[in-house]
Each structure stands twice: as C-alpha cells, then as structure tokens.
C-alpha cells in the first residue's frame, strides 16, 4: 500500500474479530517498524511488552479496570483485541545518553527536558505500529492507561519502576465499531494549523 493511502486509511479501531489471531509475522513487523522510529540522541528509550496470550490480556484488563464496574461498550470492544502492545518509555535512557561525552549533560538535569522526549519517541514508535497494522490489512488503536493504574500495570508485567506506560496499542482484524464521538469535532484543516513564516500569518500553498 502507498504511504499516503496508509495514512489516510488509518483510524483507531476499537473492536476486533476476536477469533482471528494476528499472524506472528505481522507482530514481528509491527515491532521491527517500531524500532525504526526516530529518537533523541538515538536513545531509543522504549520497551514493548507484547500480550498475545488470553491470560496475559485478562491480566492487563484486570489491572486497568475498576473492580466494581461492568465494562462499557468502549471497553468491551477493545477487550476483543487479540494482541496488546504495552508501550513503555525510559527516561533514564535519555539522561544517561545525554550525559555521554558527545552530548555533555553530565548533570543529568531534568530541567534540560522541557519536552519529555522519552514519551515523544515512544509515541512515534507507537504510530509506526498503527501505520504498519493498516499496511497489513489490520486495525489498531492507541489508548492510555489510567494514571492510578500505572503501578498495577508495572506490577502485573514485571515492569521496572522507571518505565512509564505511555499507552497501549491494540491490534487485530477490525470488527464493526462505533465512531468515536470526538470525531464530531472535525479535523482541523491545514489552513487552520499551518502558519506562513510567522504565527498567525495565513498559510498559502504557493511558495
Ligand atoms: C495520545 C493519544 C491518546 C489516546 N487515548 C485514547 C484512549 O484512551 N481511548 C480511545 O478510545 N482513544 C484514544 N485515542 C484515540 C483518539 O481518540 C483518536 O486518535 C482521535 O479521536 C482521532 O480519531 P482517529 O485516530 O480514528 O482518526 C488516543 C489518541 C492519542 C494520540
């Protein structure tokens, strides 16, 4: 598939054909593409915990759901995903990398990082997985882990303390799902978001 078609077709898929597993070679390609994401200083401060077994996925949903609540339609849909990829960022990998002689930030001062590039880069890797899923004829969704469940997720999957669950990519063959109500907001157009040379100067396509 052409890249432009992959980009235009990509949408968050929130329900899957539960009885159709994701082929093993597709999972491998998702991960191989993820590690081609760019990263600050080539720090590559990301890890991916791949949940392919039903018992592991159940453990994830138990760790992230409220005990006393019936799953809503959103959760029931996502719970049909045959593969979940937990995307973890690693701040220390960046502080270590930039303390190296060629970067020189030996103070490891976090004030040097007004933008947490460990999370940015992990998000870029997740995007490559989303696009790869489309290219392979599957669907995927990126969703967050509730903040008060981060510790439970780390504990469930033996994730070291310094790693942050930036989000989860669910993957599978799409089943009919409900469009997100957020989409009613409409996509912001290029004219709305692009500025020509100075913020506030309307973008004109003609160079
Ligand atoms: C950082 C991030 C977090 C998101 N978290 C969730 C989430 O927790 N649950 C969910 O259903 N969708 C989540 N989404 C998906 C967005 O709702 C979706 O991308 C947006 O509505 C546009 O729809 P589209 O991706 O299908 O074009 C998230 C997307 C991003 C980029």
mmCIF file of C-alpha atoms and ligand atoms in Angstrom:
data_model
loop_
_atom_site.group_PDB
_atom_site.id
_atom_site.type_symbol
_atom_site.label_atom_id
_atom_site.label_comp_id
_atom_site.label_asym_id
_atom_site.label_seq_id
_atom_site.Cartn_x
_atom_site.Cartn_y
_atom_site.Cartn_z
ATOM 1 C CA UNK A 1 0.000 0.000 0.000
ATOM 2 C CA UNK A 2 1.190 3.519 -0.730
ATOM 3 C CA UNK A 3 2.175 5.514 2.353
ATOM 4 C CA UNK A 4 -0.395 8.206 1.592
ATOM 5 C CA UNK A 5 -3.129 5.563 1.452
ATOM 6 C CA UNK A 6 -1.989 4.019 4.751
ATOM 7 C CA UNK A 7 -2.054 7.455 6.394
ATOM 8 C CA UNK A 8 -5.490 8.320 5.065
ATOM 9 C CA UNK A 9 -6.973 4.941 5.936
ATOM 10 C CA UNK A 10 -5.625 4.858 9.463
ATOM 11 C CA UNK A 11 -8.246 5.275 12.125
ATOM 12 C CA UNK A 12 -8.495 3.997 15.644
ATOM 13 C CA UNK A 13 -10.220 0.609 15.578
ATOM 14 C CA UNK A 14 -11.909 -0.169 18.874
ATOM 15 C CA UNK A 15 -13.442 -3.630 18.172
ATOM 16 C CA UNK A 16 -11.851 -6.708 16.645
ATOM 17 C CA UNK A 17 -12.708 -10.152 15.267
ATOM 18 C CA UNK A 18 -11.884 -12.000 18.461
ATOM 19 C CA UNK A 19 -11.496 -15.404 16.804
ATOM 20 C CA UNK A 20 -8.963 -14.151 14.223
ATOM 21 C CA UNK A 21 -5.469 -14.084 15.648
ATOM 22 C CA UNK A 22 -2.827 -11.683 14.432
ATOM 23 C CA UNK A 23 -0.312 -13.654 12.345
ATOM 24 C CA UNK A 24 3.048 -13.995 14.082
ATOM 25 C CA UNK A 25 4.910 -12.388 11.172
ATOM 26 C CA UNK A 26 2.680 -9.312 11.429
ATOM 27 C CA UNK A 27 3.519 -8.935 15.116
ATOM 28 C CA UNK A 28 7.200 -9.161 14.209
ATOM 29 C CA UNK A 29 6.820 -6.466 11.521
ATOM 30 C CA UNK A 30 4.993 -4.181 13.957
ATOM 31 C CA UNK A 31 7.937 -4.415 16.322
ATOM 32 C CA UNK A 32 10.585 -4.182 13.606
ATOM 33 C CA UNK A 33 8.992 -0.998 12.325
ATOM 34 C CA UNK A 34 8.595 0.398 15.841
ATOM 35 C CA UNK A 35 12.336 0.234 16.443
ATOM 36 C CA UNK A 36 12.890 2.301 13.293
ATOM 37 C CA UNK A 37 11.220 5.281 14.944
ATOM 38 C CA UNK A 38 13.392 8.344 15.431
ATOM 39 C CA UNK A 39 14.658 9.102 18.925
ATOM 40 C CA UNK A 40 16.552 11.991 20.530
ATOM 41 C CA UNK A 41 20.258 11.182 20.542
ATOM 42 C CA UNK A 42 19.267 7.773 19.218
ATOM 43 C CA UNK A 43 18.496 6.995 22.850
ATOM 44 C CA UNK A 44 15.773 4.521 21.876
ATOM 45 C CA UNK A 45 14.295 4.661 25.350
ATOM 46 C CA UNK A 46 11.355 2.454 24.643
ATOM 47 C CA UNK A 47 10.270 -1.073 25.505
ATOM 48 C CA UNK A 48 7.271 -3.017 24.307
ATOM 49 C CA UNK A 49 5.544 -5.744 26.286
ATOM 50 C CA UNK A 50 3.552 -7.837 23.831
ATOM 51 C CA UNK A 51 0.493 -9.593 25.247
ATOM 52 C CA UNK A 52 -0.608 -12.405 22.937
ATOM 53 C CA UNK A 53 -1.993 -14.939 25.430
ATOM 54 C CA UNK A 54 -5.567 -14.570 26.649
ATOM 55 C CA UNK A 55 -4.416 -14.941 30.257
ATOM 56 C CA UNK A 56 -1.990 -12.023 29.855
ATOM 57 C CA UNK A 57 -4.597 -9.829 28.196
ATOM 58 C CA UNK A 58 -7.028 -10.664 31.010
ATOM 59 C CA UNK A 59 -4.354 -9.662 33.489
ATOM 60 C CA UNK A 60 -3.961 -6.327 31.696
ATOM 61 C CA UNK A 61 -7.696 -5.623 31.707
ATOM 62 C CA UNK A 62 -7.948 -6.619 35.381
ATOM 63 C CA UNK A 63 -5.049 -4.289 36.228
ATOM 64 C CA UNK A 64 -6.609 -1.329 34.403
ATOM 65 C CA UNK A 65 -10.336 -1.694 35.068
ATOM 66 C CA UNK A 66 -12.402 -0.681 38.048
ATOM 67 C CA UNK A 67 -13.336 -3.811 40.070
ATOM 68 C CA UNK A 68 -16.959 -2.936 40.659
ATOM 69 C CA UNK A 69 -17.912 -1.657 37.199
ATOM 70 C CA UNK A 70 -19.360 -3.531 34.252
ATOM 71 C CA UNK A 71 -17.296 -2.850 31.134
ATOM 72 C CA UNK A 72 -18.895 -0.236 28.883
ATOM 73 C CA UNK A 73 -19.184 -0.633 25.088
ATOM 74 C CA UNK A 74 -15.768 1.001 24.558
ATOM 75 C CA UNK A 75 -14.055 -1.435 26.902
ATOM 76 C CA UNK A 76 -15.960 -4.476 25.621
ATOM 77 C CA UNK A 77 -14.802 -3.600 22.120
ATOM 78 C CA UNK A 78 -11.159 -3.104 22.992
ATOM 79 C CA UNK A 79 -11.183 -6.281 25.078
ATOM 80 C CA UNK A 80 -11.702 -8.274 21.858
ATOM 81 C CA UNK A 81 -8.189 -7.342 20.680
ATOM 82 C CA UNK A 82 -6.064 -10.454 20.206
ATOM 83 C CA UNK A 83 -2.824 -8.523 20.728
ATOM 84 C CA UNK A 84 -1.970 -5.690 23.084
ATOM 85 C CA UNK A 85 1.387 -3.943 22.966
ATOM 86 C CA UNK A 86 2.228 -2.067 26.120
ATOM 87 C CA UNK A 87 4.478 0.863 25.137
ATOM 88 C CA UNK A 88 6.896 1.927 27.876
ATOM 89 C CA UNK A 89 9.186 4.955 27.922
ATOM 90 C CA UNK A 90 12.515 5.054 29.724
ATOM 91 C CA UNK A 91 13.552 8.492 30.966
ATOM 92 C CA UNK A 92 16.866 7.238 32.358
ATOM 93 C CA UNK A 93 17.943 6.060 28.915
ATOM 94 C CA UNK A 94 17.844 9.738 27.813
ATOM 95 C CA UNK A 95 19.513 11.135 30.930
ATOM 96 C CA UNK A 96 22.270 8.523 30.527
ATOM 97 C CA UNK A 97 22.659 9.068 26.793
ATOM 98 C CA UNK A 98 22.897 12.849 27.117
ATOM 99 C CA UNK A 99 25.425 12.526 29.957
ATOM 100 C CA UNK A 100 27.773 10.845 27.464
ATOM 101 C CA UNK A 101 30.812 12.902 26.331
ATOM 102 C CA UNK A 102 29.398 13.736 22.873
ATOM 103 C CA UNK A 103 26.327 15.346 24.489
ATOM 104 C CA UNK A 104 27.861 16.564 27.748
ATOM 105 C CA UNK A 105 24.835 16.997 30.004
ATOM 106 C CA UNK A 106 26.596 15.168 32.820
ATOM 107 C CA UNK A 107 24.416 16.856 35.466
ATOM 108 C CA UNK A 108 21.512 14.739 34.210
ATOM 109 C CA UNK A 109 19.335 17.772 34.971
ATOM 110 C CA UNK A 110 15.722 17.115 34.047
ATOM 111 C CA UNK A 111 15.187 20.866 33.536
ATOM 112 C CA UNK A 112 17.003 20.333 30.226
ATOM 113 C CA UNK A 113 13.984 18.399 29.069
ATOM 114 C CA UNK A 114 11.006 20.802 28.894
ATOM 115 C CA UNK A 115 9.526 18.292 26.490
ATOM 116 C CA UNK A 116 9.776 14.669 27.672
ATOM 117 C CA UNK A 117 11.334 13.210 24.547
ATOM 118 C CA UNK A 118 11.238 9.701 26.044
ATOM 119 C CA UNK A 119 7.443 9.873 25.823
ATOM 120 C CA UNK A 120 7.531 11.614 22.428
ATOM 121 C CA UNK A 121 9.779 8.950 20.937
ATOM 122 C CA UNK A 122 7.735 6.099 22.374
ATOM 123 C CA UNK A 123 4.672 7.731 20.823
ATOM 124 C CA UNK A 124 6.438 7.895 17.464
ATOM 125 C CA UNK A 125 7.201 4.182 17.716
ATOM 126 C CA UNK A 126 3.549 3.522 18.564
ATOM 127 C CA UNK A 127 2.481 5.490 15.473
ATOM 128 C CA UNK A 128 4.667 3.293 13.286
ATOM 129 C CA UNK A 129 2.847 0.274 14.743
ATOM 130 C CA UNK A 130 -0.527 1.869 13.982
ATOM 131 C CA UNK A 131 0.505 2.505 10.375
ATOM 132 C CA UNK A 132 2.006 -0.960 9.987
ATOM 133 C CA UNK A 133 -1.246 -2.533 11.141
ATOM 134 C CA UNK A 134 -3.113 -0.683 8.373
ATOM 135 C CA UNK A 135 -0.486 -1.673 5.805
ATOM 136 C CA UNK A 136 -1.015 -5.321 6.826
ATOM 137 C CA UNK A 137 -4.798 -5.075 6.459
ATOM 138 C CA UNK A 138 -5.441 -4.997 10.204
ATOM 139 C CA UNK A 139 -6.647 -2.317 12.573
ATOM 140 C CA UNK A 140 -5.188 -0.855 15.728
ATOM 141 C CA UNK A 141 -5.904 1.637 18.471
ATOM 142 C CA UNK A 142 -3.639 3.631 20.774
ATOM 143 C CA UNK A 143 -5.141 4.197 24.189
ATOM 144 C CA UNK A 144 -3.915 5.352 27.555
ATOM 145 C CA UNK A 145 -3.550 3.602 30.883
ATOM 146 C CA UNK A 146 -5.351 5.489 33.677
ATOM 147 C CA UNK A 147 -2.694 7.189 35.836
ATOM 148 C CA UNK A 148 -3.815 5.475 39.022
ATOM 149 C CA UNK A 149 -3.326 2.112 37.268
ATOM 150 C CA UNK A 150 0.281 2.609 36.171
ATOM 151 C CA UNK A 151 1.664 0.875 39.258
ATOM 152 C CA UNK A 152 -0.734 -2.043 38.857
ATOM 153 C CA UNK A 153 0.337 -2.487 35.216
ATOM 154 C CA UNK A 154 4.012 -2.332 36.162
ATOM 155 C CA UNK A 155 3.430 -4.921 38.897
ATOM 156 C CA UNK A 156 1.403 -7.236 36.648
ATOM 157 C CA UNK A 157 4.059 -7.405 33.941
ATOM 158 C CA UNK A 158 7.283 -7.089 35.963
ATOM 159 C CA UNK A 159 7.975 -3.623 34.534
ATOM 160 C CA UNK A 160 10.801 -1.781 36.330
ATOM 161 C CA UNK A 161 9.800 1.371 38.275
ATOM 162 C CA UNK A 162 11.441 3.891 35.932
ATOM 163 C CA UNK A 163 9.425 2.832 32.917
ATOM 164 C CA UNK A 164 6.262 4.804 32.117
ATOM 165 C CA UNK A 165 3.291 3.148 30.370
ATOM 166 C CA UNK A 166 2.843 5.799 27.664
ATOM 167 C CA UNK A 167 -0.031 3.854 26.173
ATOM 168 C CA UNK A 168 -1.161 0.603 24.645
ATOM 169 C CA UNK A 169 -1.545 -0.396 21.002
ATOM 170 C CA UNK A 170 -4.325 -2.926 20.488
ATOM 171 C CA UNK A 171 -4.139 -4.843 17.223
ATOM 172 C CA UNK A 172 -6.443 -7.213 15.349
ATOM 173 C CA UNK A 173 -8.711 -7.652 12.370
ATOM 174 C CA UNK A 174 -11.362 -4.940 12.554
ATOM 175 C CA UNK A 175 -14.954 -5.687 13.552
ATOM 176 C CA UNK A 176 -17.716 -3.096 13.157
ATOM 177 C CA UNK A 177 -17.291 -0.431 15.813
ATOM 178 C CA UNK A 178 -18.856 2.854 16.775
ATOM 179 C CA UNK A 179 -17.214 6.002 15.518
ATOM 180 C CA UNK A 180 -15.651 7.991 18.296
ATOM 181 C CA UNK A 181 -17.892 10.925 19.280
ATOM 182 C CA UNK A 182 -14.707 13.005 19.353
ATOM 183 C CA UNK A 183 -14.631 12.877 15.556
ATOM 184 C CA UNK A 184 -17.630 15.217 15.514
ATOM 185 C CA UNK A 185 -15.133 17.917 16.375
ATOM 186 C CA UNK A 186 -13.973 17.687 12.769
ATOM 187 C CA UNK A 187 -10.409 17.594 11.558
ATOM 188 C CA UNK A 188 -8.536 20.889 11.819
ATOM 189 C CA UNK A 189 -7.603 21.860 8.312
ATOM 190 C CA UNK A 190 -4.157 22.735 7.020
ATOM 191 C CA UNK A 191 -5.354 26.339 6.695
ATOM 192 C CA UNK A 192 -6.228 26.357 10.411
ATOM 193 C CA UNK A 193 -2.998 24.876 11.701
ATOM 194 C CA UNK A 194 -0.300 25.977 9.264
ATOM 195 C CA UNK A 195 1.259 29.428 9.561
ATOM 196 C CA UNK A 196 3.310 31.023 6.823
ATOM 197 C CA UNK A 197 6.634 32.106 8.272
ATOM 198 C CA UNK A 198 5.109 33.743 11.374
ATOM 199 C CA UNK A 199 2.451 32.506 13.711
ATOM 200 C CA UNK A 200 -0.877 33.956 12.672
ATOM 201 C CA UNK A 201 0.070 34.564 9.041
ATOM 202 C CA UNK A 202 -2.354 32.513 6.935
ATOM 203 C CA UNK A 203 -0.717 29.650 5.106
ATOM 204 C CA UNK A 204 -0.637 29.885 1.353
ATOM 205 C CA UNK A 205 0.265 26.823 -0.662
ATOM 206 C CA UNK A 206 2.009 28.905 -3.348
ATOM 207 C CA UNK A 207 5.653 29.158 -2.318
HETATM 208 C C1 LIG B 1 -2.053 10.197 22.853
HETATM 209 C C2 LIG B 1 -3.377 9.574 22.460
HETATM 210 C C3 LIG B 1 -4.178 9.026 23.436
HETATM 211 C C4 LIG B 1 -5.395 8.431 23.085
HETATM 212 N N1 LIG B 1 -6.131 7.824 24.053
HETATM 213 C C5 LIG B 1 -7.252 7.183 23.697
HETATM 214 C C6 LIG B 1 -7.982 6.461 24.673
HETATM 215 O O1 LIG B 1 -7.570 6.371 25.849
HETATM 216 N N2 LIG B 1 -9.123 5.842 24.272
HETATM 217 C C7 LIG B 1 -9.542 5.870 22.965
HETATM 218 O O2 LIG B 1 -10.558 5.261 22.667
HETATM 219 N N3 LIG B 1 -8.874 6.549 22.017
HETATM 220 C C8 LIG B 1 -7.743 7.188 22.353
HETATM 221 N N4 LIG B 1 -7.037 7.865 21.399
HETATM 222 C C9 LIG B 1 -7.538 7.923 20.025
HETATM 223 C C10 LIG B 1 -8.163 9.264 19.657
HETATM 224 O O3 LIG B 1 -9.426 9.392 20.246
HETATM 225 C C11 LIG B 1 -8.258 9.335 18.134
HETATM 226 O O4 LIG B 1 -6.962 9.278 17.592
HETATM 227 C C12 LIG B 1 -8.964 10.613 17.633
HETATM 228 O O5 LIG B 1 -10.284 10.657 18.071
HETATM 229 C C13 LIG B 1 -8.946 10.706 16.095
HETATM 230 O O6 LIG B 1 -9.526 9.533 15.553
HETATM 231 P P1 LIG B 1 -8.728 8.613 14.514
HETATM 232 O O7 LIG B 1 -7.394 8.279 15.155
HETATM 233 O O8 LIG B 1 -9.614 7.382 14.350
HETATM 234 O O9 LIG B 1 -8.556 9.389 13.266
HETATM 235 C C14 LIG B 1 -5.822 8.437 21.726
HETATM 236 C C15 LIG B 1 -5.003 9.008 20.760
HETATM 237 C C16 LIG B 1 -3.790 9.550 21.111
HETATM 238 C C17 LIG B 1 -2.897 10.121 20.023
#
